[in-house]
């Protein structure tokens, strides 16, 4: 089986990757790190992937995220997925959630480790991927990391 960790470089996704790696040591399951990068410079700036003066280059963002993930989990399979932000009825966050769910299904993931401080809240912010990934009636368990250690 496979442990999937959506990774955006944030403190909580880093903590989720650390926990998934420890869990993998106990269960002998493979860890797959997935960075989903929307083709949207505003989304990239909001996540700190680029600053206000940088132009958006998804390949550069993917390389940065790969490097960060490999420092935390050198034995993990690190992947990225670029998603189009031109769909008129979906937000970049919706596209990210859809990509995570699709990859989890393709991998037949046993657990998805999600870093999110908002999962389970009465109100879920529109920019959080944690709630929609956890709320999905999918064939995987969800381990929610709410605090970075």
Short mmCIF file of C-alpha atoms in Angstrom, two decimals:
data_model
loop_
_atom_site.label_atom_id
_atom_site.label_comp_id
_atom_site.label_asym_id
_atom_site.label_seq_id
_atom_site.Cartn_x
_atom_site.Cartn_y
_atom_site.Cartn_z
CA UNK A 1 0.00 0.00 0.00
CA UNK A 2 0.95 3.64 -0.31
CA UNK A 3 0.95 6.66 1.96
CA UNK A 4 0.19 9.88 0.09
CA UNK A 5 1.30 13.26 1.39
CA UNK A 6 0.09 16.43 -0.36
CA UNK A 7 3.03 18.82 0.08
CA UNK A 8 3.12 22.57 -0.48
CA UNK A 9 6.15 23.39 1.66
CA UNK A 10 4.10 24.84 4.52
CA UNK A 11 4.85 23.99 8.15
CA UNK A 12 1.83 21.73 8.37
CA UNK A 13 2.56 19.84 5.17
CA UNK A 14 6.13 19.43 6.39
CA UNK A 15 4.85 18.01 9.69
CA UNK A 16 2.51 15.70 7.76
CA UNK A 17 5.43 14.43 5.67
CA UNK A 18 7.53 13.84 8.79
CA UNK A 19 4.68 11.85 10.39
CA UNK A 20 4.06 9.86 7.22
CA UNK A 21 7.74 8.96 7.06
CA UNK A 22 7.69 7.70 10.66
CA UNK A 23 4.46 5.79 9.96
CA UNK A 24 6.10 4.24 6.89
CA UNK A 25 8.98 3.02 9.04
CA UNK A 26 6.46 1.12 11.17
CA UNK A 27 4.23 -0.21 8.39
CA UNK A 28 6.76 -0.64 5.58
CA UNK A 29 4.46 1.23 3.19
CA UNK A 30 5.83 3.48 0.47
CA UNK A 31 5.54 7.27 0.83
CA UNK A 32 4.52 9.32 -2.18
CA UNK A 33 4.82 13.08 -1.88
CA UNK A 34 2.55 15.06 -4.19
CA UNK A 35 2.96 18.75 -4.89
CA UNK A 36 0.04 20.11 -6.88
CA UNK A 37 0.88 23.40 -8.55
CA UNK A 38 -1.90 25.43 -10.17
CA UNK A 39 -0.93 27.58 -13.13
CA UNK A 40 -1.75 30.70 -11.10
CA UNK A 41 0.81 33.27 -9.99
CA UNK A 42 -1.49 34.69 -7.28
CA UNK A 43 -1.91 31.23 -5.73
CA UNK A 44 1.88 30.79 -5.83
CA UNK A 45 2.44 34.14 -4.08
CA UNK A 46 -0.16 33.36 -1.39
CA UNK A 47 1.73 30.16 -0.55
CA UNK A 48 5.12 31.86 -0.50
CA UNK A 49 6.43 29.91 -3.49
CA UNK A 50 7.39 33.18 -5.19
CA UNK A 51 7.67 36.74 -3.96
CA UNK A 52 5.96 39.83 -5.35
CA UNK A 53 8.82 40.60 -7.74
CA UNK A 54 9.30 37.11 -9.19
CA UNK A 55 7.64 35.85 -12.32
CA UNK A 56 5.76 32.58 -11.98
CA UNK A 57 7.56 29.57 -13.41
CA UNK A 58 5.85 26.30 -12.43
CA UNK A 59 9.01 24.29 -13.14
CA UNK A 60 11.01 26.39 -10.67
CA UNK A 61 8.26 26.03 -8.05
CA UNK A 62 8.18 22.25 -8.58
CA UNK A 63 11.98 22.02 -8.22
CA UNK A 64 11.87 24.03 -4.96
CA UNK A 65 9.10 21.84 -3.53
CA UNK A 66 10.90 18.65 -4.64
CA UNK A 67 14.09 19.78 -2.92
CA UNK A 68 12.26 20.60 0.30
CA UNK A 69 10.42 17.25 0.28
CA UNK A 70 13.59 15.27 -0.46
CA UNK A 71 15.38 16.90 2.49
CA UNK A 72 12.60 15.68 4.79
CA UNK A 73 11.96 12.28 3.22
CA UNK A 74 14.88 11.25 1.02
CA UNK A 75 13.44 7.79 0.34
CA UNK A 76 10.01 9.04 -0.74
CA UNK A 77 8.73 9.08 -4.30
CA UNK A 78 8.35 12.82 -4.93
CA UNK A 79 5.93 13.84 -7.67
CA UNK A 80 4.33 17.02 -8.89
CA UNK A 81 1.22 17.71 -10.86
CA UNK A 82 0.52 20.93 -12.70
CA UNK A 83 -3.14 21.88 -12.87
CA UNK A 84 -4.81 24.36 -15.16
CA UNK A 85 -6.49 27.32 -13.48
CA UNK A 86 -8.57 28.31 -16.49
CA UNK A 87 -11.63 26.24 -15.60
CA UNK A 88 -14.36 28.87 -15.13
CA UNK A 89 -16.33 27.03 -12.43
CA UNK A 90 -13.42 25.89 -10.24
CA UNK A 91 -10.99 27.68 -7.96
CA UNK A 92 -7.32 26.73 -7.88
CA UNK A 93 -8.01 25.05 -4.52
CA UNK A 94 -10.80 22.97 -6.05
CA UNK A 95 -8.39 21.84 -8.77
CA UNK A 96 -5.75 20.95 -6.16
CA UNK A 97 -8.26 18.87 -4.19
CA UNK A 98 -9.40 17.09 -7.35
CA UNK A 99 -5.79 16.28 -8.26
CA UNK A 100 -5.05 14.90 -4.78
CA UNK A 101 -8.14 12.70 -4.87
CA UNK A 102 -7.30 11.44 -8.36
CA UNK A 103 -3.72 10.56 -7.41
CA UNK A 104 -4.87 8.90 -4.18
CA UNK A 105 -7.26 6.72 -6.23
CA UNK A 106 -4.62 5.95 -8.88
CA UNK A 107 -2.13 4.88 -6.20
CA UNK A 108 -4.73 2.99 -4.18
CA UNK A 109 -3.46 4.97 -1.19
CA UNK A 110 -4.15 3.48 2.22
CA UNK A 111 -3.68 6.77 4.08
CA UNK A 112 -3.50 10.40 2.99
CA UNK A 113 -1.53 12.56 5.44
CA UNK A 114 -2.92 16.10 5.27
CA UNK A 115 -1.51 19.11 7.06
CA UNK A 116 -4.43 21.40 7.86
CA UNK A 117 -5.41 23.47 10.84
CA UNK A 118 -8.98 23.75 9.56
CA UNK A 119 -10.16 20.18 9.03
CA UNK A 120 -13.18 19.49 11.18
CA UNK A 121 -13.95 23.15 11.79
CA UNK A 122 -17.53 24.26 11.52
CA UNK A 123 -16.42 26.53 8.72
CA UNK A 124 -13.81 25.46 6.25
CA UNK A 125 -11.93 28.20 4.44
CA UNK A 126 -12.14 28.10 0.67
CA UNK A 127 -8.35 28.00 0.41
CA UNK A 128 -7.92 24.82 2.48
CA UNK A 129 -7.48 21.47 0.76
CA UNK A 130 -7.65 19.55 4.06
CA UNK A 131 -11.41 19.61 4.57
CA UNK A 132 -12.40 18.48 1.08
CA UNK A 133 -9.75 15.76 0.97
CA UNK A 134 -10.77 14.47 4.41
CA UNK A 135 -14.50 14.77 3.71
CA UNK A 136 -14.33 12.75 0.53
CA UNK A 137 -15.89 9.31 0.78
CA UNK A 138 -12.83 7.66 -0.71
CA UNK A 139 -11.11 4.33 -0.15
CA UNK A 140 -8.39 5.77 2.05
CA UNK A 141 -8.00 6.87 5.65
CA UNK A 142 -6.98 10.44 6.40
CA UNK A 143 -4.40 11.41 8.99
CA UNK A 144 -4.83 15.09 9.79
CA UNK A 145 -1.84 17.00 11.12
CA UNK A 146 -3.09 20.15 12.83
CA UNK A 147 0.08 21.31 14.59
CA UNK A 148 3.64 21.62 13.39
CA UNK A 149 6.06 20.39 16.02
#
